[in-house]
Amino acid sequence: MAAHGGRIGPSAARLPRWWERALTPERIAPVVAGAFLLAVWELYVRTQLPDFVATPSGIVMAIPATLAAPSFWSDTFVSLGAIVQGVAIGTLAGILVGVAMGRVREVDWFLSTYIRALYALPLIALVPIVIIWVGYQPAARLTIVVISAFLPVAVTTADGTRAIPKEYLDVGRMFGAKAHHVWFGIALPTALPHIVAGIELGFARGITNAIAVEVLASVRGMGMSVFEKSGQLNENASLVYVLALAIFAVGIRTLMVRSRQRLAPWYSR
Amino acid sequence: MKAADGTAAFWQRVRRLRSTRAGWIRVACYASSIALLLGVWQALGRSFGVLFVPFTTTMSQLWEMLQGGPLVPALGVSAKLYGVTLAIDIVVGVTVGLVLARMKLIAAAFEPYVYVLYATPTISLVPFISVMFGFEFWSRVLVAVVISIFPILLGTLEGARSIPRQHLDVAAIFGSNERQIWRDVILPYVAPYAMTGIKQSIALAMVGTLVAEFFLNPDGVAAVLLQGTTIIDTASVLAVTIFVAAMAVALVGIGELIERYLVRWRRTAVG
């Protein structure tokens, strides 16, 4: 017994080694499934479809050449720059309008018809009219991204600031809170998880709609390059761009989920 | 001093009016906001030339387009794509969600990829899908389904995973067979979760339909919009956009009604 370093009884059976803990079926399964999916894709294209169709191996081979081209970096810079800038503007405006709607009934009644109608509308349907108004240029992309972020943030902020627990307001009033204290000191922090959810939605819609504008209005950027490279039968390079977009989208999503967990650990979904 | 009293009294009256006449104020707010929009629209429409048209022109243009011309058949094309997409979303999404909830290992295997595909902007996969599967109807359906199926799938999965153990145990104690457990426990429990997903998918299926029509050889409503954009026919583009918006609001409203009906017995639990 003593030779076992003080551990007693049958539980002294050795702890699982690190590789046994790491290699649980739940951990192995995604790797196997991923390899399986890639293999099916590669084999299907090689045996059934023409050469130019993208394959996993082809995409990997195309990565160095695509990343070496300066146009890849300028495309990435303008597209992601416009998306981040547009979401930032839309978020700020959405928070201001949302807090006003959530805290003042009259503002809500005045604006909700339009905000909720536009929120329900697939924003991609607005792309043509925005192109007519703003023109075939990058400003159309920025406009659409701003709208894409503004609407979900305004709606979630309004919902979040409306549903403040009454106790919070009572405590605020006891300490003599002024209206702006209630708005930005109580309502806004309480609504933060809602707002983050709105920003997440805004990013998702903003990315999609930015790509839509680029393709429909011939604005230079990643989305246009995806379609252009595919049109030139350079499918592998096209999918390198898709991969970059996917990494950005997944990264943003992870960032949002993390920040929501940090800001409000009690809030799920 | 007197002035200060006056302002205080004024604000008090405002506060009292706000609570006693809330209904009237509400009606007034809605009415004035709509009147303001229509007024501004009408006024701007007259002064902006080609790029903008007054509200009345837009509405008469819409009326004319609904009487005949390319919009009506285009609506049929889009409605068919939308209907097929939503039907596939619901059937496949609910089925796969339930299956994944029951098969833990398969779920663990494919879940990361489902989330990556969900986060990836599907619109960027359109060229790839068109090269793999062509530009025809089922290729469009595939694009629209990939855009809109995930809320149903993930909602059902979440619902099926959160069924309390006790519910199944009670059913088992009373001798329910597999079919009864599904009918009396699992499906009623999952229905509201699935419906929350379906409500989102009703809206997303419209996005999917439009994306498929915009980017896989223009067709349907999207083709009408693009045609109008190319020749800067602002009246037509505005009219169709308004029509699509009205359809979207109506469809989302119907989804909300169905959801409210399904969750009526657990509204307190949902909160």
Coordinates of C-alpha atoms in Angstrom, one line a residue:
Chain A
M1 CA 0.0 0.0 0.0
A2 CA 2.6 2.5 1.1
A3 CA 4.5 1.7 -2.1
H4 CA 1.7 3.2 -4.1
G5 CA 2.4 6.6 -2.7
G6 CA -0.3 6.6 -0.1
R7 CA -3.2 5.8 -2.4
I8 CA -5.6 3.4 -0.8
G9 CA -7.9 0.6 -2.0
P10 CA -9.2 -0.3 -5.4
S11 CA -9.5 3.3 -6.5
A12 CA -5.7 3.3 -6.5
A13 CA -6.1 1.8 -10.0
R14 CA -4.0 4.1 -12.2
L15 CA -5.5 7.3 -13.5
P16 CA -6.1 7.3 -17.3
R17 CA -3.0 8.5 -19.2
W18 CA -3.3 11.9 -21.0
W19 CA -3.7 10.2 -24.4
E20 CA -6.5 8.1 -23.0
R21 CA -8.3 11.2 -21.8
A22 CA -7.6 13.0 -25.0
L23 CA -8.7 10.1 -27.3
T24 CA -12.3 9.7 -26.1
P25 CA -14.8 8.6 -28.8
E26 CA -16.4 12.1 -28.8
R27 CA -13.0 13.6 -29.6
I28 CA -12.0 11.0 -32.3
A29 CA -15.4 11.1 -34.1
P30 CA -15.1 14.6 -35.6
V31 CA -11.7 13.9 -37.0
V32 CA -12.9 10.6 -38.6
A33 CA -16.0 12.4 -39.9
G34 CA -14.0 15.2 -41.3
A35 CA -11.5 12.9 -43.0
F36 CA -14.5 10.9 -44.4
L37 CA -16.2 14.1 -45.8
L38 CA -13.0 15.3 -47.4
A39 CA -12.3 11.9 -48.9
V40 CA -15.8 11.6 -50.4
W41 CA -15.5 15.2 -51.8
E42 CA -12.0 14.5 -53.3
L43 CA -13.0 11.1 -54.8
Y44 CA -16.3 12.3 -56.2
V45 CA -14.8 15.2 -58.0
R46 CA -11.9 13.2 -59.3
T47 CA -14.0 10.4 -60.7
Q48 CA -17.2 12.2 -61.8
L49 CA -16.5 15.9 -62.5
P50 CA -14.2 17.9 -64.8
D51 CA -10.7 18.9 -63.6
F52 CA -11.4 22.5 -62.8
V53 CA -13.8 21.7 -60.0
A54 CA -12.3 22.3 -56.6
T55 CA -11.0 19.5 -54.5
P56 CA -9.6 19.7 -50.9
S57 CA -6.1 18.9 -52.1
G58 CA -6.5 21.4 -54.9
I59 CA -7.5 24.1 -52.4
V60 CA -4.5 23.4 -50.2
M61 CA -2.2 23.6 -53.2
A62 CA -3.8 26.9 -54.3
I63 CA -3.3 28.6 -50.9
P64 CA 0.3 29.8 -51.4
A65 CA -0.3 31.3 -54.9
T66 CA -3.5 33.0 -53.8
L67 CA -2.0 34.4 -50.6
A68 CA 1.1 35.6 -52.6
A69 CA -1.1 37.8 -54.8
P70 CA -1.4 41.3 -53.6
S71 CA -5.0 41.5 -54.8
F72 CA -6.0 38.9 -52.1
W73 CA -4.8 41.2 -49.4
S74 CA -6.3 44.4 -50.9
D75 CA -9.7 42.5 -51.4
T76 CA -9.6 41.2 -47.8
F77 CA -8.7 44.7 -46.5
V78 CA -11.5 46.5 -48.3
S79 CA -14.2 43.9 -47.6
L80 CA -13.5 43.1 -44.0
G81 CA -12.7 46.8 -43.4
A82 CA -16.1 47.8 -44.8
I83 CA -17.9 45.1 -42.8
V84 CA -16.2 46.1 -39.5
Q85 CA -16.7 49.8 -40.1
G86 CA -20.4 49.3 -41.2
V87 CA -21.2 47.1 -38.2
A88 CA -19.6 49.6 -35.8
I89 CA -21.6 52.5 -37.2
G90 CA -24.8 50.4 -37.3
T91 CA -24.3 49.2 -33.8
L92 CA -23.8 52.6 -32.4
A93 CA -26.9 54.0 -34.1
G94 CA -28.8 50.8 -33.2
I95 CA -28.0 51.1 -29.5
L96 CA -29.1 54.8 -29.3
V97 CA -32.3 54.2 -31.2
G98 CA -32.9 50.9 -29.3
V99 CA -32.5 52.4 -25.9
A100 CA -34.9 55.2 -26.8
M101 CA -37.4 52.7 -28.0
G102 CA -37.0 50.5 -25.0
R103 CA -37.3 53.3 -22.4
V104 CA -39.8 55.6 -24.0
R105 CA -43.1 54.0 -25.2
E106 CA -43.9 56.8 -27.5
V107 CA -40.6 56.4 -29.4
D108 CA -41.3 52.7 -29.7
W109 CA -44.8 53.3 -31.1
F110 CA -43.5 55.9 -33.5
L111 CA -40.6 53.8 -34.9
S112 CA -41.5 50.1 -34.4
T113 CA -43.6 49.8 -37.6
Y114 CA -40.7 50.5 -39.8
I115 CA -37.9 48.9 -37.7
R116 CA -39.9 45.7 -37.4
A117 CA -41.0 45.6 -41.0
L118 CA -37.4 46.2 -42.2
Y119 CA -36.2 43.6 -39.6
A120 CA -38.5 41.0 -41.1
L121 CA -37.6 41.9 -44.7
P122 CA -34.7 39.9 -46.2
L123 CA -32.3 42.8 -46.5
I124 CA -30.9 41.4 -49.7
A125 CA -34.1 42.6 -51.3
L126 CA -32.9 46.2 -50.5
V127 CA -29.7 45.7 -52.4
P128 CA -31.1 46.8 -55.8
I129 CA -32.7 50.0 -54.5
V130 CA -29.6 50.9 -52.5
I131 CA -27.5 50.4 -55.6
I132 CA -29.8 52.8 -57.5
W133 CA -29.6 55.4 -54.8
V134 CA -26.0 55.1 -53.8
G135 CA -24.5 54.0 -57.1
Y136 CA -22.3 51.2 -58.3
Q137 CA -19.6 51.9 -55.8
P138 CA -18.2 50.9 -52.4
A139 CA -20.5 53.3 -50.5
A140 CA -23.4 51.0 -51.5
R141 CA -21.7 48.1 -49.6
L142 CA -21.1 50.2 -46.5
T143 CA -24.7 51.4 -46.6
I144 CA -26.1 47.9 -46.7
V145 CA -23.7 46.7 -43.9
V146 CA -24.8 49.6 -41.7
I147 CA -28.5 48.8 -42.2
S148 CA -27.8 45.1 -41.7
A149 CA -26.2 45.8 -38.3
F150 CA -28.5 48.7 -37.2
L151 CA -31.8 46.7 -37.4
P152 CA -30.9 43.7 -35.3
V153 CA -29.1 45.8 -32.7
A154 CA -31.9 48.3 -32.5
V155 CA -34.5 45.5 -32.0
T156 CA -32.5 43.5 -29.5
T157 CA -31.5 46.6 -27.6
A158 CA -35.1 47.8 -27.4
D159 CA -36.2 44.3 -26.2
G160 CA -33.4 44.2 -23.7
T161 CA -33.9 47.6 -22.2
R162 CA -37.6 47.3 -22.0
A163 CA -37.5 44.2 -19.9
I164 CA -35.5 45.6 -17.0
P165 CA -36.4 44.0 -13.6
K166 CA -38.4 46.6 -11.6
E167 CA -36.1 46.2 -8.6
Y168 CA -33.2 47.7 -10.5
L169 CA -35.2 50.8 -11.3
D170 CA -36.5 51.1 -7.7
V171 CA -32.9 50.9 -6.4
G172 CA -31.9 53.5 -9.0
R173 CA -34.7 55.8 -8.0
M174 CA -33.8 55.5 -4.3
F175 CA -30.3 56.7 -5.1
G176 CA -31.8 59.6 -7.0
A177 CA -30.9 58.4 -10.5
K178 CA -31.6 60.8 -13.3
A179 CA -33.1 59.7 -16.7
H180 CA -29.6 59.4 -18.3
H181 CA -28.4 57.3 -15.3
V182 CA -31.3 54.9 -15.9
W183 CA -30.7 54.8 -19.6
F184 CA -27.0 54.3 -19.7
G185 CA -26.2 53.2 -16.2
I186 CA -29.0 50.6 -15.6
A187 CA -30.8 49.8 -18.8
L188 CA -27.8 49.5 -21.1
P189 CA -25.7 47.2 -19.0
T190 CA -28.7 45.0 -18.3
A191 CA -29.4 44.7 -22.0
L192 CA -25.7 44.0 -22.9
P193 CA -26.2 40.3 -23.6
H194 CA -29.1 41.1 -25.9
I195 CA -27.0 43.7 -27.7
V196 CA -24.2 41.3 -28.2
A197 CA -26.7 38.9 -29.7
G198 CA -27.8 41.7 -32.0
I199 CA -24.3 42.5 -33.1
E200 CA -23.6 38.8 -33.8
L201 CA -26.7 38.7 -36.1
G202 CA -25.6 42.0 -37.6
F203 CA -22.2 40.6 -38.5
A204 CA -23.7 37.5 -40.0
R205 CA -26.2 39.5 -42.2
G206 CA -23.6 42.2 -42.9
I207 CA -21.1 39.7 -44.4
T208 CA -23.8 38.1 -46.6
N209 CA -25.1 41.4 -47.8
A210 CA -21.7 42.9 -48.4
I211 CA -20.9 40.0 -50.7
A212 CA -24.2 40.5 -52.4
V213 CA -23.5 44.1 -53.1
E214 CA -20.0 43.4 -54.3
V215 CA -21.3 40.9 -56.9
L216 CA -24.4 42.8 -58.0
A217 CA -22.8 46.2 -58.1
S218 CA -19.3 45.0 -59.2
V219 CA -17.5 46.5 -56.2
R220 CA -14.0 45.1 -55.6
G221 CA -13.7 42.8 -52.6
M222 CA -13.6 39.2 -51.4
G223 CA -17.1 38.4 -52.5
M224 CA -16.6 39.6 -56.0
S225 CA -13.3 37.7 -56.2
V226 CA -15.1 34.5 -55.1
F227 CA -17.4 34.8 -58.1
E228 CA -14.8 36.1 -60.5
K229 CA -12.3 33.4 -59.9
S230 CA -15.0 30.8 -60.2
G231 CA -16.1 32.4 -63.5
Q232 CA -12.4 32.1 -64.7
L233 CA -12.7 28.3 -63.8
N234 CA -10.1 28.9 -61.1
E235 CA -12.3 27.1 -58.6
N236 CA -9.6 26.3 -56.1
A237 CA -8.6 29.9 -55.7
S238 CA -12.2 30.9 -55.4
L239 CA -12.6 28.5 -52.5
V240 CA -9.4 29.9 -50.8
Y241 CA -11.3 33.2 -50.6
V242 CA -14.4 31.3 -49.2
L243 CA -12.1 29.7 -46.6
A244 CA -10.8 33.1 -45.6
L245 CA -14.4 34.4 -45.3
A246 CA -15.4 31.4 -43.3
I247 CA -12.4 31.9 -40.9
F248 CA -13.5 35.5 -40.4
A249 CA -17.1 34.6 -39.8
V250 CA -16.3 31.8 -37.4
G251 CA -13.8 34.0 -35.6
I252 CA -16.4 36.8 -35.2
R253 CA -18.9 34.3 -34.0
T254 CA -16.5 32.8 -31.4
L255 CA -15.6 36.3 -30.2
M256 CA -19.3 37.2 -29.7
V257 CA -20.1 34.0 -27.9
R258 CA -17.0 34.5 -25.6
S259 CA -17.8 38.1 -24.9
R260 CA -21.4 37.2 -24.1
Q261 CA -20.2 34.6 -21.6
R262 CA -17.8 37.1 -20.1
L263 CA -20.4 39.9 -19.9
A264 CA -23.3 37.8 -18.6
P265 CA -22.3 34.3 -17.6
W266 CA -25.9 33.6 -16.4
Y267 CA -27.3 34.3 -19.8
S268 CA -27.6 31.3 -22.1
R269 CA -28.4 31.3 -25.8
Chain B
M1 CA -40.1 81.0 -9.2
K2 CA -43.5 81.2 -10.9
A3 CA -42.0 80.1 -14.2
A4 CA -40.4 77.1 -12.5
D5 CA -43.7 76.2 -11.0
G6 CA -45.2 76.5 -14.4
T7 CA -42.7 74.1 -16.0
A8 CA -43.1 71.6 -13.2
A9 CA -46.9 71.7 -13.5
F10 CA -46.5 71.3 -17.3
W11 CA -44.4 68.2 -16.9
Q12 CA -46.8 66.8 -14.3
R13 CA -49.6 67.3 -16.7
V14 CA -47.6 65.6 -19.4
R15 CA -46.9 62.7 -17.1
R16 CA -50.5 62.4 -16.1
L17 CA -51.7 62.5 -19.8
R18 CA -49.1 59.8 -20.7
S19 CA -50.7 57.4 -18.3
T20 CA -54.3 58.3 -18.6
R21 CA -54.5 58.7 -22.4
A22 CA -51.9 56.0 -23.3
G23 CA -54.3 54.4 -25.9
W24 CA -54.9 57.6 -27.7
I25 CA -51.2 58.6 -27.7
R26 CA -50.4 55.2 -29.1
V27 CA -52.8 55.6 -32.0
A28 CA -51.5 59.1 -32.5
C29 CA -47.9 57.9 -32.6
Y30 CA -48.6 55.2 -35.2
A31 CA -50.7 57.5 -37.3
S32 CA -48.3 60.3 -37.2
S33 CA -45.3 58.1 -38.0
I34 CA -47.0 56.7 -41.1
A35 CA -48.3 60.1 -42.1
L36 CA -44.8 61.5 -41.7
L37 CA -43.2 58.8 -43.8
L38 CA -45.8 59.0 -46.6
G39 CA -45.5 62.8 -46.6
V40 CA -41.7 62.9 -46.7
W41 CA -41.8 60.1 -49.4
Q42 CA -44.3 62.0 -51.5
A43 CA -42.4 65.3 -51.1
L44 CA -38.9 63.9 -51.8
G45 CA -40.3 61.8 -54.7
R46 CA -41.3 64.9 -56.5
S47 CA -38.0 66.6 -56.2
F48 CA -35.5 63.9 -56.8
G49 CA -36.1 63.1 -60.5
V50 CA -35.2 59.7 -61.8
L51 CA -33.7 58.3 -58.5
F52 CA -36.8 58.5 -56.4
V53 CA -40.6 58.5 -57.1
P54 CA -43.5 59.6 -55.0
F55 CA -45.5 57.1 -52.9
T56 CA -48.5 57.4 -55.1
T57 CA -46.5 56.6 -58.3
T58 CA -44.9 53.6 -56.5
M59 CA -48.3 52.2 -55.5
S60 CA -49.9 52.7 -59.0
Q61 CA -46.8 51.1 -60.5
L62 CA -47.2 48.1 -58.2
W63 CA -50.9 47.9 -59.1
E64 CA -50.1 48.0 -62.8
M65 CA -47.4 45.3 -62.4
L66 CA -49.8 43.0 -60.5
Q67 CA -52.3 43.3 -63.4
G68 CA -49.9 41.7 -65.9
G69 CA -46.4 41.8 -67.2
P70 CA -43.4 39.9 -65.9
L71 CA -44.0 40.3 -62.1
V72 CA -46.9 37.9 -61.8
P73 CA -45.2 34.8 -63.4
A74 CA -42.0 35.8 -61.5
L75 CA -43.9 35.7 -58.2
G76 CA -45.1 32.2 -59.2
V77 CA -41.5 31.0 -59.8
S78 CA -40.3 32.5 -56.5
A79 CA -43.2 31.1 -54.6
K80 CA -42.5 27.6 -55.9
L81 CA -38.9 27.8 -54.9
Y82 CA -39.8 29.2 -51.5
G83 CA -42.4 26.6 -50.8
V84 CA -40.2 23.6 -51.8
T85 CA -37.4 25.1 -49.7
L86 CA -39.4 25.6 -46.6
A87 CA -41.0 22.1 -46.9
I88 CA -37.5 20.5 -47.2
D89 CA -36.2 22.7 -44.3
I90 CA -39.0 21.5 -42.0
V91 CA -39.0 17.8 -42.9
V92 CA -35.2 17.3 -43.1
G93 CA -34.4 19.8 -40.3
V94 CA -36.7 18.2 -37.8
T95 CA -35.8 14.6 -38.8
V96 CA -32.1 15.2 -38.7
G97 CA -32.4 17.1 -35.5
L98 CA -34.2 14.2 -33.8
V99 CA -31.9 11.6 -35.2
L100 CA -28.8 13.6 -34.0
A101 CA -30.3 13.9 -30.6
R102 CA -30.7 10.2 -30.4
M103 CA -27.3 9.2 -31.9
K104 CA -24.7 10.9 -29.7
L105 CA -21.6 9.7 -31.4
I106 CA -22.8 10.8 -34.9
A107 CA -23.9 14.1 -33.5
A108 CA -20.4 14.6 -31.9
A109 CA -18.8 13.7 -35.2
F110 CA -20.7 16.1 -37.4
E111 CA -21.6 19.0 -35.1
P112 CA -18.4 21.0 -35.6
Y113 CA -18.9 20.9 -39.3
V114 CA -22.6 21.9 -39.0
Y115 CA -21.5 24.9 -37.0
V116 CA -18.8 25.9 -39.4
L117 CA -21.2 25.6 -42.3
Y118 CA -23.8 27.6 -40.4
A119 CA -21.3 30.4 -39.7
T120 CA -19.9 30.5 -43.3
P121 CA -21.7 33.0 -45.5
T122 CA -23.5 30.5 -47.7
I123 CA -23.7 33.2 -50.5
S124 CA -20.0 32.7 -51.0
L125 CA -20.5 29.0 -51.7
V126 CA -23.0 29.7 -54.6
P127 CA -20.3 29.5 -57.3
F128 CA -19.1 26.2 -56.0
I129 CA -22.6 24.8 -55.7
S130 CA -23.3 25.9 -59.3
V131 CA -20.2 24.2 -60.6
M132 CA -21.0 21.0 -58.8
F133 CA -24.8 20.9 -59.4
G134 CA -25.6 23.3 -62.2
F135 CA -28.0 26.3 -62.3
E136 CA -31.3 24.5 -62.4
F137 CA -34.2 24.3 -60.0
W138 CA -32.8 21.7 -57.6
S139 CA -29.5 23.6 -57.4
R140 CA -31.4 26.7 -56.4
V141 CA -33.3 24.7 -53.8
L142 CA -29.9 23.4 -52.4
V143 CA -28.6 27.0 -52.0
A144 CA -31.9 28.2 -50.3
V145 CA -32.0 25.1 -48.0
V146 CA -28.4 25.5 -46.9
I147 CA -29.2 29.1 -46.0
S148 CA -32.4 28.4 -44.1
I149 CA -32.3 24.9 -42.6
F150 CA -30.0 25.4 -39.6
P151 CA -32.4 27.2 -37.2
I152 CA -34.9 24.3 -37.5
L153 CA -32.2 21.6 -37.2
L154 CA -30.4 23.2 -34.3
G155 CA -33.6 24.1 -32.5
T156 CA -35.0 20.6 -32.8
L157 CA -31.7 19.2 -31.6
E158 CA -31.6 21.4 -28.6
G159 CA -35.2 20.6 -27.7
A160 CA -34.8 16.9 -28.1
R161 CA -31.6 17.0 -26.0
S162 CA -33.3 18.9 -23.1
I163 CA -36.2 16.5 -22.6
P164 CA -36.1 15.9 -18.8
R165 CA -35.2 12.3 -17.9
Q166 CA -38.2 12.1 -15.6
H167 CA -40.7 12.6 -18.4
L168 CA -39.3 9.5 -20.2
D169 CA -39.1 7.6 -16.9
V170 CA -42.7 8.3 -16.1
A171 CA -43.8 7.2 -19.5
A172 CA -41.8 4.0 -19.2
I173 CA -43.2 3.3 -15.7
F174 CA -46.7 3.5 -17.2
G175 CA -45.7 1.0 -19.8
S176 CA -45.6 3.3 -22.9
N177 CA -44.1 1.6 -25.9
E178 CA -41.7 3.4 -28.2
R179 CA -44.4 4.8 -30.4
Q180 CA -46.4 6.2 -27.5
I181 CA -43.3 7.8 -26.0
W182 CA -42.7 9.6 -29.3
R183 CA -46.3 10.7 -29.7
D184 CA -47.0 11.7 -26.1
V185 CA -43.7 12.9 -24.7
I186 CA -41.0 13.6 -27.3
L187 CA -42.9 15.3 -30.1
P188 CA -45.0 17.6 -27.9
Y189 CA -41.9 18.6 -25.9
V190 CA -39.9 19.3 -29.0
A191 CA -42.6 21.1 -31.0
P192 CA -42.1 24.6 -29.5
Y193 CA -38.3 24.4 -29.9
A194 CA -38.8 23.3 -33.5
M195 CA -41.3 26.0 -34.1
T196 CA -38.9 28.7 -32.8
G197 CA -36.5 27.4 -35.5
I198 CA -39.2 27.2 -38.1
K199 CA -40.2 30.8 -37.4
Q200 CA -36.6 31.9 -38.1
S201 CA -36.4 29.6 -41.1
I202 CA -39.6 31.2 -42.6
A203 CA -37.7 34.5 -42.8
L204 CA -34.4 32.9 -43.9
A205 CA -36.1 30.8 -46.6
M206 CA -37.0 34.2 -48.2
V207 CA -33.3 35.2 -48.0
G208 CA -32.4 31.9 -49.5
T209 CA -34.9 32.2 -52.3
L210 CA -33.6 35.6 -53.2
V211 CA -29.9 34.7 -53.0
A212 CA -30.5 31.6 -55.2
E213 CA -32.4 33.8 -57.7
F214 CA -30.0 36.6 -57.7
F215 CA -26.8 34.6 -58.1
L216 CA -27.7 31.4 -60.1
N217 CA -28.8 33.0 -63.4
P218 CA -31.3 35.6 -62.3
D219 CA -34.9 34.3 -62.1
G220 CA -38.2 35.1 -60.4
V221 CA -38.6 38.2 -58.3
A222 CA -34.9 38.8 -58.1
A223 CA -34.7 39.0 -61.9
V224 CA -37.4 41.6 -62.0
L225 CA -35.5 43.6 -59.4
L226 CA -32.2 43.3 -61.3
Q227 CA -33.9 44.2 -64.6
G228 CA -35.3 47.4 -62.9
T229 CA -31.9 48.3 -61.4
T230 CA -30.1 47.9 -64.7
I231 CA -32.4 50.4 -66.5
I232 CA -32.8 52.6 -63.4
D233 CA -36.6 52.0 -63.3
T234 CA -36.9 53.3 -59.8
A235 CA -40.7 53.0 -59.6
S236 CA -40.6 49.3 -60.4
V237 CA -37.7 48.5 -58.1
L238 CA -39.4 50.4 -55.2
A239 CA -42.8 48.8 -55.9
V240 CA -41.3 45.2 -55.9
T241 CA -39.2 45.9 -52.8
I242 CA -42.3 47.1 -51.0
F243 CA -44.3 44.1 -52.1
V244 CA -41.5 41.7 -50.9
A245 CA -41.4 43.6 -47.6
A246 CA -45.2 43.2 -47.2
M247 CA -44.9 39.4 -48.0
A248 CA -42.1 39.1 -45.5
V249 CA -44.0 40.8 -42.7
A250 CA -47.1 38.6 -43.4
L251 CA -45.1 35.4 -43.5
V252 CA -43.2 36.2 -40.3
G253 CA -46.5 37.2 -38.7
I254 CA -48.0 33.8 -39.6
G255 CA -45.0 32.0 -38.1
E256 CA -45.4 34.0 -34.9
L257 CA -49.1 33.1 -34.6
I258 CA -48.3 29.4 -35.1
E259 CA -45.5 29.6 -32.5
R260 CA -47.7 31.3 -30.0
Y261 CA -50.4 28.6 -30.5
L262 CA -47.8 25.8 -30.0
V263 CA -46.2 27.3 -26.9
R264 CA -49.4 28.3 -25.2
W265 CA -49.2 25.5 -22.7
R266 CA -45.7 26.3 -21.6
R267 CA -45.7 30.1 -21.9
T268 CA -44.9 30.5 -18.2
A269 CA -41.9 28.1 -18.6
V270 CA -40.6 30.0 -21.6
G271 CA -41.1 33.3 -20.0

